[in-house]
Short mmCIF file of C-alpha atoms in Angstrom, two decimals:
data_model
loop_
_atom_site.label_atom_id
_atom_site.label_comp_id
_atom_site.label_asym_id
_atom_site.label_seq_id
_atom_site.Cartn_x
_atom_site.Cartn_y
_atom_site.Cartn_z
CA MET S 21 0.00 0.00 0.00
CA ALA S 22 1.36 3.42 -0.97
CA ALA S 23 1.63 6.08 1.69
CA SER S 24 -0.85 8.89 1.13
CA LYS S 25 0.66 12.32 0.66
CA ARG S 26 -0.28 14.71 3.41
CA LEU S 27 -1.34 18.09 2.03
CA THR S 28 -0.20 21.36 3.54
CA PRO S 29 -2.87 23.83 4.71
CA ILE S 30 -2.30 26.04 1.65
CA GLU S 31 -2.76 23.02 -0.64
CA ARG S 32 -5.90 21.97 1.21
CA LEU S 33 -7.36 25.48 0.94
CA ALA S 34 -6.58 25.66 -2.76
CA GLU S 35 -8.23 22.27 -3.24
CA HIS S 36 -11.39 23.34 -1.39
CA MET S 37 -11.67 26.51 -3.46
CA ALA S 38 -10.99 24.67 -6.73
CA GLU S 39 -13.72 22.18 -5.88
CA GLY S 40 -16.26 24.98 -5.63
CA CYS S 41 -16.27 26.07 -2.02
CA PRO S 42 -18.22 29.36 -2.15
CA THR S 43 -16.02 31.41 0.21
CA VAL S 44 -12.74 31.32 2.05
CA ILE S 45 -14.72 31.47 5.29
CA GLU S 46 -16.61 28.29 4.37
CA ALA S 47 -13.33 26.58 3.47
CA ALA S 48 -11.87 27.64 6.83
CA HIS S 49 -14.81 26.06 8.61
CA ARG S 50 -14.44 22.83 6.63
CA MET S 51 -10.72 22.73 7.41
CA ARG S 52 -11.27 23.67 11.07
CA LEU S 53 -8.86 26.53 10.56
CA PRO S 54 -9.16 30.05 12.01
CA ILE S 55 -10.70 32.38 9.42
CA GLN S 56 -7.80 34.83 9.69
CA ASP S 57 -5.31 32.05 8.89
CA ALA S 58 -7.36 30.93 5.89
CA GLU S 59 -7.57 34.50 4.59
CA ARG S 60 -3.81 34.86 4.98
CA LEU S 61 -3.25 31.64 3.02
CA TRP S 62 -5.71 32.75 0.33
CA THR S 63 -3.84 36.04 -0.05
CA ARG S 64 -0.61 34.07 -0.61
CA ILE S 65 -2.32 31.90 -3.23
CA VAL S 66 -3.73 34.88 -5.12
CA ARG S 67 -0.40 36.73 -4.95
CA SER S 68 1.50 33.76 -6.36
CA LEU S 69 -1.02 33.18 -9.16
CA GLY S 70 -0.93 36.80 -10.29
CA ALA S 71 -3.18 37.45 -13.30
CA GLN S 72 -4.45 33.85 -13.30
CA ALA S 73 -6.31 34.51 -10.04
CA ARG S 74 -8.49 37.22 -11.54
#
């Protein structure tokens, strides 16, 4: 059996949003993560994507 890869919080947030989670707040709740932390991660994702995020 192959070991499953453990996703980082930023990867998990990106996955939730890509799968159609309506808001970062909802994703934070699903991840059991403080909203402020999720918003900080989302800012990093958007910054790194640049024009693709718009």
